[in-house]
Coordinates of C-alpha atoms in Angstrom, one line a residue:
X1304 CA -3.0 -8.5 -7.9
X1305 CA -0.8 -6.6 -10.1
X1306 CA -0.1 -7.2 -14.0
X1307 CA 3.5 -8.8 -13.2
X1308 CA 2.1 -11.2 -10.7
X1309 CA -1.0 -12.2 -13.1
X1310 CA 1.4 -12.8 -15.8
X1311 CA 3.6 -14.6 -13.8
X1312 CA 2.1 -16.8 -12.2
X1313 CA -0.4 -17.5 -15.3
X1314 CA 2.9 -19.5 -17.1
X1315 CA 2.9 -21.8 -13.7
X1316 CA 6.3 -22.5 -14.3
X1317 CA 7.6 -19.8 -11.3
X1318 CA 7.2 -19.6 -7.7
X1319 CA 6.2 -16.9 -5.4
X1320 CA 9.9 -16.7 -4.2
X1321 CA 10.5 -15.8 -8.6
X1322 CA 7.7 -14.0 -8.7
X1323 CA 8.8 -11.8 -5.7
X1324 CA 12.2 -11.8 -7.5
X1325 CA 10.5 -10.2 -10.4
X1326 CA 8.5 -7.6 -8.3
X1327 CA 11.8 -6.4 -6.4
X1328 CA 13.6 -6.1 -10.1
X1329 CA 10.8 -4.0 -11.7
X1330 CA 10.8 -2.0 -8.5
X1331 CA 14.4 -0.7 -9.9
X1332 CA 13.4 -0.8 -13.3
X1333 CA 13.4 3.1 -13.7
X1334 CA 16.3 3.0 -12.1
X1335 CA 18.0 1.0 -14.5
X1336 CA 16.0 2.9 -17.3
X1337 CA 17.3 6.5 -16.1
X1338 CA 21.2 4.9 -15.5
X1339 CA 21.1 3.6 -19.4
X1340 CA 19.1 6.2 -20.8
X1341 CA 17.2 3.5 -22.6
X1342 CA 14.0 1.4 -22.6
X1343 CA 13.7 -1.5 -20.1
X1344 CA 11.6 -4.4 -20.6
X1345 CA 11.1 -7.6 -18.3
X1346 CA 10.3 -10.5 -20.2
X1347 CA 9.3 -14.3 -18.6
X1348 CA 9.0 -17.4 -20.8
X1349 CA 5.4 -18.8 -21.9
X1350 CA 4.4 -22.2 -22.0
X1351 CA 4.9 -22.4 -25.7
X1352 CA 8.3 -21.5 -24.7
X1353 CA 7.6 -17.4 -26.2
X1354 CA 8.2 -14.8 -24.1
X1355 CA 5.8 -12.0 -22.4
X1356 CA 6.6 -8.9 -21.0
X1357 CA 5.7 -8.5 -17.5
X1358 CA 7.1 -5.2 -16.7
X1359 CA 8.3 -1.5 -18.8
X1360 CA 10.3 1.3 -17.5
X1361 CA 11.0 4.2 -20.1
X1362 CA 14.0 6.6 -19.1
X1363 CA 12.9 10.1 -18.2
X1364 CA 16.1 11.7 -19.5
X1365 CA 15.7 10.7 -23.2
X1366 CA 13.0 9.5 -25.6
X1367 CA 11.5 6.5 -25.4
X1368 CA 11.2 3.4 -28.0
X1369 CA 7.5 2.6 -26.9
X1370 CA 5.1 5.1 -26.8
X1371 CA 2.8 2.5 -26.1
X1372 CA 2.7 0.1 -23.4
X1373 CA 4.5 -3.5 -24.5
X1374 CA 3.6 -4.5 -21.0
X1375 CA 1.2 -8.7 -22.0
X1376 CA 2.7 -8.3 -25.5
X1377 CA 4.7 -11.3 -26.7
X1378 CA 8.7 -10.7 -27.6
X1379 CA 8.8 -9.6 -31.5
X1380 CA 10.9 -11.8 -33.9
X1381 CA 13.9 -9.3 -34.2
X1382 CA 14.9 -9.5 -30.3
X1383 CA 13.4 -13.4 -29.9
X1384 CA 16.8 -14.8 -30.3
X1385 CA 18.7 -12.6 -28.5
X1386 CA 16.6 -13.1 -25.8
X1387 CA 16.2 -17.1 -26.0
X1388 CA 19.9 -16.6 -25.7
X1389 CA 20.2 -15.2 -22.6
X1390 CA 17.5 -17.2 -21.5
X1391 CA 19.3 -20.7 -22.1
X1392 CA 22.8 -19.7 -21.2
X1393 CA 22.3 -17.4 -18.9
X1394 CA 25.1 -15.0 -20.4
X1395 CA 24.3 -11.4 -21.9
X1396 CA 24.0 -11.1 -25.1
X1397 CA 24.4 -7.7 -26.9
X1398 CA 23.0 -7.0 -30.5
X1399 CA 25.5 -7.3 -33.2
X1400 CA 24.9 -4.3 -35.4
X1401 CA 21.8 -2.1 -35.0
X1402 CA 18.5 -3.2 -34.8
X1403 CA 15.9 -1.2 -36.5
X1404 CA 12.4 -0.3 -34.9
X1405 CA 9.8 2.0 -36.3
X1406 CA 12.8 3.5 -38.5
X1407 CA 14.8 3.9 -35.5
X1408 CA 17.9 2.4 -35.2
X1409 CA 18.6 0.6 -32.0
X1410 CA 20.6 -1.2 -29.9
X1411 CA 19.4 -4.3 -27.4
X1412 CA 21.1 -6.0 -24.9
X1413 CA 19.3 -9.2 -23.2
X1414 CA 20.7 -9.8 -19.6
X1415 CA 19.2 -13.2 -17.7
X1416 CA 17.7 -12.8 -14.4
X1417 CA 18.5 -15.2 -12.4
X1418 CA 17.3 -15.9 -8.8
X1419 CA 20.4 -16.9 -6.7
X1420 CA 18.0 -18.3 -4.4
X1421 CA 18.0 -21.7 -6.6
X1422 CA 21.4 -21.6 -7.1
X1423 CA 24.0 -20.5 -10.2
X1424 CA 23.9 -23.8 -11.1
X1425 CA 20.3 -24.8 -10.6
X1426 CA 17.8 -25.8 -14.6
X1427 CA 15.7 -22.8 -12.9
X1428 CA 18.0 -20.1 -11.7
X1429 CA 16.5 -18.0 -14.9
X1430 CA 13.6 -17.1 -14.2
X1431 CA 13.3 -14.2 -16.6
X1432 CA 15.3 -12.5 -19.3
X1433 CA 15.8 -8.1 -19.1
X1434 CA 16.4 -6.0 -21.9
X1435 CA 17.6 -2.7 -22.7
X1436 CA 16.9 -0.9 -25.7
X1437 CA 18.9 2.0 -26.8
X1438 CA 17.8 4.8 -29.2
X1439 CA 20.6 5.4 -31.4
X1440 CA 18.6 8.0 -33.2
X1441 CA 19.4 10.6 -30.8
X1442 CA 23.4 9.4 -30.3
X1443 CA 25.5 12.5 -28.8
X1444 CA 28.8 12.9 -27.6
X1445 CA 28.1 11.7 -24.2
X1446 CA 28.9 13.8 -20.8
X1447 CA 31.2 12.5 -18.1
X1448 CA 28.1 11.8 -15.9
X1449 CA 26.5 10.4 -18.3
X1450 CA 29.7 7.6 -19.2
X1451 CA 29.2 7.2 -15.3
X1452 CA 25.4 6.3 -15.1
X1453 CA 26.2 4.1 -18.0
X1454 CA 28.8 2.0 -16.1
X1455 CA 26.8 2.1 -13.4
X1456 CA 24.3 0.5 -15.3
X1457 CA 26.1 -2.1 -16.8
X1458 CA 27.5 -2.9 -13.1
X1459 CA 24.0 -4.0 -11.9
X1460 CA 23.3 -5.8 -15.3
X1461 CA 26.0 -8.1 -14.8
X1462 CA 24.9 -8.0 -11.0
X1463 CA 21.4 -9.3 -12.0
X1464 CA 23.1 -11.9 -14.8
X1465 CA 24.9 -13.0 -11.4
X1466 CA 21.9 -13.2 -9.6
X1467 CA 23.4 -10.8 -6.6
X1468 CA 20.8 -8.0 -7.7
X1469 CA 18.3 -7.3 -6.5
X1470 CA 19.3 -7.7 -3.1
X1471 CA 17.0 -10.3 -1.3
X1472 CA 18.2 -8.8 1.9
X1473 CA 17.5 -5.0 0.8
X1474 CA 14.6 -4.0 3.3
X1475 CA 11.3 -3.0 0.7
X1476 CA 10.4 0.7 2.0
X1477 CA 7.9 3.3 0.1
X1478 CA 8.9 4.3 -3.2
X1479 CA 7.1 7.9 -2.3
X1480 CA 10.2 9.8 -1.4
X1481 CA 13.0 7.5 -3.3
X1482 CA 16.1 8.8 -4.8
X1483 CA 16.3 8.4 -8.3
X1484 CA 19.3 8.8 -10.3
X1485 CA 18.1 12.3 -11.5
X1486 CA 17.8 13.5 -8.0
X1487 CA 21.5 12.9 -7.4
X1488 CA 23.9 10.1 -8.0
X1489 CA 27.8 9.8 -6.0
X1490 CA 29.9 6.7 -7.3
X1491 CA 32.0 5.2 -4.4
X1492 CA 35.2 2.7 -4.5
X1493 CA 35.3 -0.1 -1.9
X1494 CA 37.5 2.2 0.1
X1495 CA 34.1 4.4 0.3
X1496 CA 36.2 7.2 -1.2
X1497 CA 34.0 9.4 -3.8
X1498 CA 34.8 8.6 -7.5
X1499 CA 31.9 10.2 -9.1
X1500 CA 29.4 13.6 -7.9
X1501 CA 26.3 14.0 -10.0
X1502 CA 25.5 18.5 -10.0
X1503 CA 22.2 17.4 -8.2
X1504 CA 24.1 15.1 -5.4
X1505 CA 26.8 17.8 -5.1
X1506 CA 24.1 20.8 -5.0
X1507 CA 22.1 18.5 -2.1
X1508 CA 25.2 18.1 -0.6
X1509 CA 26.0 22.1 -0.3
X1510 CA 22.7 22.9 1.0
X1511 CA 23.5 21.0 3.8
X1512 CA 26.4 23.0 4.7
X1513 CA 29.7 21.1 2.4
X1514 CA 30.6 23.5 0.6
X1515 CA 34.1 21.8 -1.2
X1516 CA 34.3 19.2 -3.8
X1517 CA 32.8 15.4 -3.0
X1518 CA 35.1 13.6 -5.3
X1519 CA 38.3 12.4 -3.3
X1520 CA 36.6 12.7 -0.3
X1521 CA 35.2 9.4 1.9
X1522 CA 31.3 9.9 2.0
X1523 CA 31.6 9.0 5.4
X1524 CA 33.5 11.3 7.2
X1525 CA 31.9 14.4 4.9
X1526 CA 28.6 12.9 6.4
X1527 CA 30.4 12.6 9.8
X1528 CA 31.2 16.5 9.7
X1529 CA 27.9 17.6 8.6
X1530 CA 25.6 15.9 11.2
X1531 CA 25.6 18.2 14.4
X1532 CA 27.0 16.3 17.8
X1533 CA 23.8 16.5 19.5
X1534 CA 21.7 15.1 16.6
X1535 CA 20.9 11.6 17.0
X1536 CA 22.3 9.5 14.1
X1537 CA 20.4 6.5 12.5
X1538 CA 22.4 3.2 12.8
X1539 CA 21.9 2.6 9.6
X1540 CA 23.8 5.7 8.0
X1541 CA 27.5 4.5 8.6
X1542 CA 26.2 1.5 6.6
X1543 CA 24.5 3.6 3.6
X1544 CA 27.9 5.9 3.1
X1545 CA 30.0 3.5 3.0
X1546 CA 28.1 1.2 0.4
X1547 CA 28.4 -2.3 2.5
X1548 CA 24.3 -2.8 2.5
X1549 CA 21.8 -2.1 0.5
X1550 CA 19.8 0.1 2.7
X1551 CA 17.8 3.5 2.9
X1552 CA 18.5 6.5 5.4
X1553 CA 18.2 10.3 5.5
X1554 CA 20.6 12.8 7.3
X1555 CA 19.7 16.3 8.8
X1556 CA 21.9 18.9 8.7
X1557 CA 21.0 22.9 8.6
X1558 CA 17.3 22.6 8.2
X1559 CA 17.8 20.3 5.3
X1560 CA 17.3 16.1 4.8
X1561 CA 18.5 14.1 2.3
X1562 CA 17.5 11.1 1.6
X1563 CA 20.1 8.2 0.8
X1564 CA 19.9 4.9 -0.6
X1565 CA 22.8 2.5 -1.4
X1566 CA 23.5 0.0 -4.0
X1567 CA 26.3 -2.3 -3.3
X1568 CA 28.4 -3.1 -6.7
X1569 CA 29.6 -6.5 -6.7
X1570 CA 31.9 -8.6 -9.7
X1571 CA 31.3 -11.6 -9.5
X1572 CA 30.0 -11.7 -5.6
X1573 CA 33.1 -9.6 -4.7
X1574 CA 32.1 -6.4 -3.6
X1575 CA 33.7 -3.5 -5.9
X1576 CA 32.1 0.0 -4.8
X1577 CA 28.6 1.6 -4.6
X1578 CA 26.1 3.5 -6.0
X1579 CA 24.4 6.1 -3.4
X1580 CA 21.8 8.0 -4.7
X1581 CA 20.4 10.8 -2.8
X1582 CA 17.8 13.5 -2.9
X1583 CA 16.6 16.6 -0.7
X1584 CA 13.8 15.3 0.5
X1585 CA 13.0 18.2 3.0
X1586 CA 9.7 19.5 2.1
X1587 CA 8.6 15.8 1.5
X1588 CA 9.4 15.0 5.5
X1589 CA 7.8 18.9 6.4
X1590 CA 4.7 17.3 4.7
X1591 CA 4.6 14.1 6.2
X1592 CA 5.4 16.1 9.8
X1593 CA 2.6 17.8 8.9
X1594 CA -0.1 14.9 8.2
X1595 CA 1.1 12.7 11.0
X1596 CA 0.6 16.4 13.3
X1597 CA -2.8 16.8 11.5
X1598 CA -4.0 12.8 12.2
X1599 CA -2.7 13.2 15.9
X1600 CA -5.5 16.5 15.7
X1601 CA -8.1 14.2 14.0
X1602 CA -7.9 11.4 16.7
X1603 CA -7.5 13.6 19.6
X1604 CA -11.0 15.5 18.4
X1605 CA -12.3 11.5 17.7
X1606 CA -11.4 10.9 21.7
X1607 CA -13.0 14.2 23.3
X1608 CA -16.3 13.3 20.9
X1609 CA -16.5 10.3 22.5
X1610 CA -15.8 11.2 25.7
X1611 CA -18.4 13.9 25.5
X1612 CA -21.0 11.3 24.1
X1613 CA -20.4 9.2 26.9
X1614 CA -20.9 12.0 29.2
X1615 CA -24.3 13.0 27.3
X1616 CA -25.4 9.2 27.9
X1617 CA -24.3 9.1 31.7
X1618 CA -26.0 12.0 31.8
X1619 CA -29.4 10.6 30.6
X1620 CA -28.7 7.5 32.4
X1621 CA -28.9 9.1 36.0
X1622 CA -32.4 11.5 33.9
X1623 CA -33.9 7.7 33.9
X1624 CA -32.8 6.5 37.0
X1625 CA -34.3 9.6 38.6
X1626 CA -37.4 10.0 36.6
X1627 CA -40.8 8.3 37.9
X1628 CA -42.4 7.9 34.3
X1629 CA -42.1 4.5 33.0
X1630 CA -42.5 5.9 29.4
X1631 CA -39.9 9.0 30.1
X1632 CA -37.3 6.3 31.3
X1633 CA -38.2 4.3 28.2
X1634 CA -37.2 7.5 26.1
X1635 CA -34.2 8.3 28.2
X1636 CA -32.6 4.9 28.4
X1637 CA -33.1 4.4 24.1
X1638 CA -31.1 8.1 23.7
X1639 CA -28.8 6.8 26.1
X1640 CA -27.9 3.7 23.7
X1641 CA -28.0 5.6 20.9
X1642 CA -25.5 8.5 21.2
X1643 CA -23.2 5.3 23.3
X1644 CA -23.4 3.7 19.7
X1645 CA -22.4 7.0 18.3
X1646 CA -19.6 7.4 20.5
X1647 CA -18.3 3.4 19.8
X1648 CA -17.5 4.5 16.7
X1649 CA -15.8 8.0 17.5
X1650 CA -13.5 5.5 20.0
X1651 CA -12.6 2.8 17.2
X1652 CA -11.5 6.2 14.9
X1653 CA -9.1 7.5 17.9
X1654 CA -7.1 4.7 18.0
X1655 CA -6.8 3.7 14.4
X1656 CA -4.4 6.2 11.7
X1657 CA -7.1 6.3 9.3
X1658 CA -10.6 7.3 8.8
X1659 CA -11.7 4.0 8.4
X1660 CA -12.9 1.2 11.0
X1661 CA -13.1 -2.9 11.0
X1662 CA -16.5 -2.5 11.7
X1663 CA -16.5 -6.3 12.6
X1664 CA -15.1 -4.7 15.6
X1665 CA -17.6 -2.1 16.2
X1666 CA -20.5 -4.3 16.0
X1667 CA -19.9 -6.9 18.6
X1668 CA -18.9 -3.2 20.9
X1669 CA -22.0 -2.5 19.9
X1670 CA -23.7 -6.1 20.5
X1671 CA -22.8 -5.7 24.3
X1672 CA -24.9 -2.2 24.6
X1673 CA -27.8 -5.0 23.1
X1674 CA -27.0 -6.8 26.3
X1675 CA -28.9 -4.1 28.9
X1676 CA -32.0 -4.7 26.9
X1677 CA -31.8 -8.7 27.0
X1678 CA -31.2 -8.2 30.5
X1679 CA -34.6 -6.8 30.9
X1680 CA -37.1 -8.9 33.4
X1681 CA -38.7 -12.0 31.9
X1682 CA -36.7 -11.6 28.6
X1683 CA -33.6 -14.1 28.2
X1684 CA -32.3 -13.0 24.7
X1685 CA -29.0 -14.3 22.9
X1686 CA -27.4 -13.0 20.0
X1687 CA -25.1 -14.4 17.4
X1688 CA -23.4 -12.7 14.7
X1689 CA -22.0 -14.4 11.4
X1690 CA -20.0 -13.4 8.3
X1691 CA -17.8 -10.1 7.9
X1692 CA -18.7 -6.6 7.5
X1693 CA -14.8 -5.7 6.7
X1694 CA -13.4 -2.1 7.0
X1695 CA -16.3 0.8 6.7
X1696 CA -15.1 4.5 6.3
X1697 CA -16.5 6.6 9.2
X1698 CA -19.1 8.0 6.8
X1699 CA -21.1 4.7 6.7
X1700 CA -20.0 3.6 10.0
X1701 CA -21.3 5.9 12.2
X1702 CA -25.3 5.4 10.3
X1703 CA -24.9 1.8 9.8
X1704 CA -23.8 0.9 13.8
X1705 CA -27.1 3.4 14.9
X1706 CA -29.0 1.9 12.6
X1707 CA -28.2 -1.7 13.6
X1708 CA -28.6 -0.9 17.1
X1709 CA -32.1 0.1 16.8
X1710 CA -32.8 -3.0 14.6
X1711 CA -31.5 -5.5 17.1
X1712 CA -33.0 -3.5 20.2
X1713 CA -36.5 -4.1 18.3
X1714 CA -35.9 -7.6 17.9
X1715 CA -35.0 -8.2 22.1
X1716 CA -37.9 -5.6 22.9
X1717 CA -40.6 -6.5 20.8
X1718 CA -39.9 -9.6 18.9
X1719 CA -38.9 -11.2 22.3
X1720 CA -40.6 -9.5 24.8
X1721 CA -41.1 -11.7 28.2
X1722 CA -39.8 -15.3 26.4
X1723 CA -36.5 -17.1 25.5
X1724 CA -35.2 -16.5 22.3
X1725 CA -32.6 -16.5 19.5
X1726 CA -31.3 -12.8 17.4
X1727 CA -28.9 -13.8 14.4
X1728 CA -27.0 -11.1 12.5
X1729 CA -25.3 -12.0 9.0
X1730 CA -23.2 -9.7 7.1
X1731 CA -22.8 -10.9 3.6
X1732 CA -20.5 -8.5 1.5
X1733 CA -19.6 -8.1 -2.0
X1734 CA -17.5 -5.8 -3.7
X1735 CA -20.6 -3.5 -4.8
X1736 CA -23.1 -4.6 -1.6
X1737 CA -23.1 -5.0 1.6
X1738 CA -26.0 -7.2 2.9
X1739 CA -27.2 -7.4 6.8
X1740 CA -29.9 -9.7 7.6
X1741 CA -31.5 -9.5 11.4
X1742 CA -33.7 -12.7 12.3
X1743 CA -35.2 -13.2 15.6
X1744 CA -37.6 -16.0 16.9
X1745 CA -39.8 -14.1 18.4
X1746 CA -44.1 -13.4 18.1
X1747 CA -43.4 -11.6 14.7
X1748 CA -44.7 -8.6 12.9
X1749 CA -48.1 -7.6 14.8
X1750 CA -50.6 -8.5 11.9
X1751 CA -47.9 -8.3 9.4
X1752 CA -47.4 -4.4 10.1
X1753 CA -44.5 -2.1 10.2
X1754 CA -44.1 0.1 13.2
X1755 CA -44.4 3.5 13.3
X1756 CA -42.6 4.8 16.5
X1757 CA -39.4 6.5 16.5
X1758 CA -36.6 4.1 16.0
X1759 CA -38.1 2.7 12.5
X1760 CA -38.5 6.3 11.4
X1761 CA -34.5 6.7 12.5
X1762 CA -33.7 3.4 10.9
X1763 CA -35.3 4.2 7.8
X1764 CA -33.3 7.7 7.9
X1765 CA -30.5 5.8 8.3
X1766 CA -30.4 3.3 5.7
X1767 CA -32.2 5.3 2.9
X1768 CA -31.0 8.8 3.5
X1769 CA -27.7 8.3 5.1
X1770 CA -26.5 5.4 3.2
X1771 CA -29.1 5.4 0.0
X1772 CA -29.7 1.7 0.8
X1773 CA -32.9 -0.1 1.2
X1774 CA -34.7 -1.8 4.6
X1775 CA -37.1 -4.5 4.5
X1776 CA -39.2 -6.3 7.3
X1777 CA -40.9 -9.7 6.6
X1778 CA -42.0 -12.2 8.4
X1779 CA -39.3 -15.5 9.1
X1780 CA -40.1 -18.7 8.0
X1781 CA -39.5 -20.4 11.0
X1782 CA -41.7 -17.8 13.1
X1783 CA -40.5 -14.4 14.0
X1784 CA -39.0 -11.3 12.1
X1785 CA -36.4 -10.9 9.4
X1786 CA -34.8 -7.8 8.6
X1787 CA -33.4 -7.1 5.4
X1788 CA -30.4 -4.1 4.8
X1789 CA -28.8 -3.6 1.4
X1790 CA -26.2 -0.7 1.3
X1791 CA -24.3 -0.4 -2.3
X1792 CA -20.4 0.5 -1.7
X1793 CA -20.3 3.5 -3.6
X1794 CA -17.2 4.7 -2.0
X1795 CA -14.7 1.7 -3.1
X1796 CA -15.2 3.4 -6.5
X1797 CA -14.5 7.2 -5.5

């Protein structure tokens, strides 16, 4: 859980639905940060009736007020009544004159946040108080883009103030890949006609193949012009140019993709214009082309490995079938099982996206491969699995579902051997462990003794050298064997 949540829900006073509030405001916290060129600071009230901050964005295009996080730290005395204010009549309240911290002179402003979802009106509609806190240290004449992102800013203040940001209905998507306001920033009146061009939006823009001013122009039908006819347009992009939704899209043109996102302004619910940010996000998506072409390689090779396993163990099926040894088929039909458990795994990694498997899912694959062994004459065996063994990378799947194979085929062809009996597996698993115990109700350990053959040799090569765990066989209480396997999780660590 993350450090907003912890906090927030610690004070008990706020609901998931808040809570999730909070998470989508911080989510545009830098945002807001880069648009004001100032600190911003999400504070929720304590039980004591202080206030905590939850959440801290610092603005990349200027210095920062905090070199140190603030983020668990209660509101100091110079901003606690400017923030109480906001809190209790949910109006914004700017500083009067400059505020002073560490010897730099400042200016805060403490918006409410209110969740519309209660209701304007509603004792709990703040849920949270926002503040922004200017350096007036390093005060310049500012630029024209720079009066822009400021009034941008103040737009989504009183937005959040009138609980219509953020957007409940704005889809979440991956911040990997977002526009920012540094990657390029176009201002757009309710008409969709282009008031303001950030260099960056404009330069993205030209790339693409517009090569005139954006300003004046309707976002739309520049947009319109650049896509080529036979390009398939996303639904979703008339909505993003012309700032009526709050949503994400990306447009093609020449080689080149941009992403979009828009932010509808609203005063007072009534919508006023847009902000669309954008960025050239075209070696991003040449990457992503790139892994999703490299993961379709990975499972493909996954699929032909297991199709070639499972040719290898028909191949030594028919070998026993055919041979006249009772000790050769023995041999045969125990490789057999062991390279189909192999290629169980390599099946479960060609269908997934990533290198790791619910091994839950594995095992009772590879609980049925048990089943020819139980099937054998005079020896009625049944098997029953408990607990979780959770998601395993391949690494320690691929050991650990060989090694548990051969542990369970020993317990149906020894322990039980010509009688009825019981196999149990339990998977117990802790964040640094994972514990497998194998009980059968069978005759037990011959004179207490560990075999020797093959598969304990491969179990032991398994567990210990594969996985650096430890493997221990002991005798059950209630007659039979138990089979102990600890494996630490090393890798949730790496």
């Amino acid at each position: 859980m993350s450090t907003l949540s912890d906090l927030a829900h610690a004070q008990g006073r706020l609901t998931d639905n808040d809570v999730e509030w909070l998470h989508r405001l911080a989510g545009d916290g830098q945002l807001l940060a880069d648009l004001s060129s100032a600190d911003i600071v999400v504070w929720i009230q304590t039980e004591d009736g202080s206030f905590i901050a939850v959440a801290h964005a610092r603005p990349s295009g200027a210095a920062t007020l905090f070199y140190r996080d603030i983020v668990g730290e209660r509101v100091r005395p110079q901003w606690r009544t400017q923030v109480q204010g906001a809190f209790e009549s949910a109006e914004i309240v700017d500083s009067s004159s400059p505020d002073w911290f560490e010897e730099t002179p400042t200016r805060v402003r403490a918006v409410p946040i209110v969740n519309e979802r209660h209701g304007r009106e509603h004792p709990t509609a703040v849920i949270g108080v926002v503040t922004r806190h200017t350096n007036l240290g390093e005060a310049r004449t500012p630029s024209r883009q720079q009066i822009t992102f400021d009034e941008c800013a103040n737009d989504i203040f009183r937005m959040i103030a009138d609980g219509s940001f953020p957007d409940p209905a704005a889809p979440t998507s991956p911040r990997r890949g977002a526009p920012r306001a540094s990657d390029g920033l176009i201002r757009i009146d309710v008409d969709g006609i282009t008031t303001f061009a950030s260099p960056n939006a404009l330069s993205a823009f030209n790339r693409m193949g517009f090569d005139d001013e954006l300003e004046g122009e309707s976002l739309a039908e520049v947009t319109t012009r650049l896509v080529p006819p036979s390009r398939q347009v996303d639904e979703s992009l008339p909505v993003v140019v012309t700032g009526r939704a709050p949503w994400r899209t990306d447009i093609e043109a020449r080689g080149v993709t941009v992403s979009l996102r828009a932010i509808p302004l609203k005063d007072h619910g009534t919508r006023i214009g847009a902000i669309v940010l954008c960025r050239d996000v075209s070696e991003l998506r040449h990457q992503e082309q790139e892994l999703i072409t490299k993961d379709a390689t990975i499972r493909e090779i996954h699929h032909r490995v297991k199709n070639n396993l499972q040719t290898v163990a028909s191949l030594l099926r028919i070998q026993a079938r055919r041979t006249h040894s009772d000790e050769a088929r023995d041999a045969l039909t125990q490789a057999m099982r062991r390279v189909d458990s192999i290629a169980v795994v390599h099946d479960t990694l060609a269908q997934g996206l990533t290198q790791k498997v619910d091994f839950d899912e594995v095992f009772h694959r590879v609980l049925k491969l048990v089943a020819e062994v139980a099937s054998a004459p005079n020896t009625r065996a049944r098997t029953q699995s408990t607990g979780r063994f959770g998601v395993l990378p391949s690494e320690y799947a691929t050991p650990l579902a060989l090694a548990l194979t051969e542990v369970v085929t020993n317990a149906v062809e020894h322990g039980l051997a010509g009688q009825e009996g019981m196999v149990t597996i339990d998977a117990h698993r802790t964040e640094e462990n994972l514990r497998v115990t194998v009980r059968d109700t069978g005759k037990g350990l011959p004179e207490g003794r560990i075999g020797q053959g093959l598969g304990t040799q491969i179990i032991r090569t398994l567990i210990q050298g594969e996985l650096s765990g430890s493997i221990e066989w002991r005798g059950s209480d209630g007659g039979g064997t138990e089979v102990v396997i600890d494996i630490p999780l090393r890798w949730l660590t790496k």
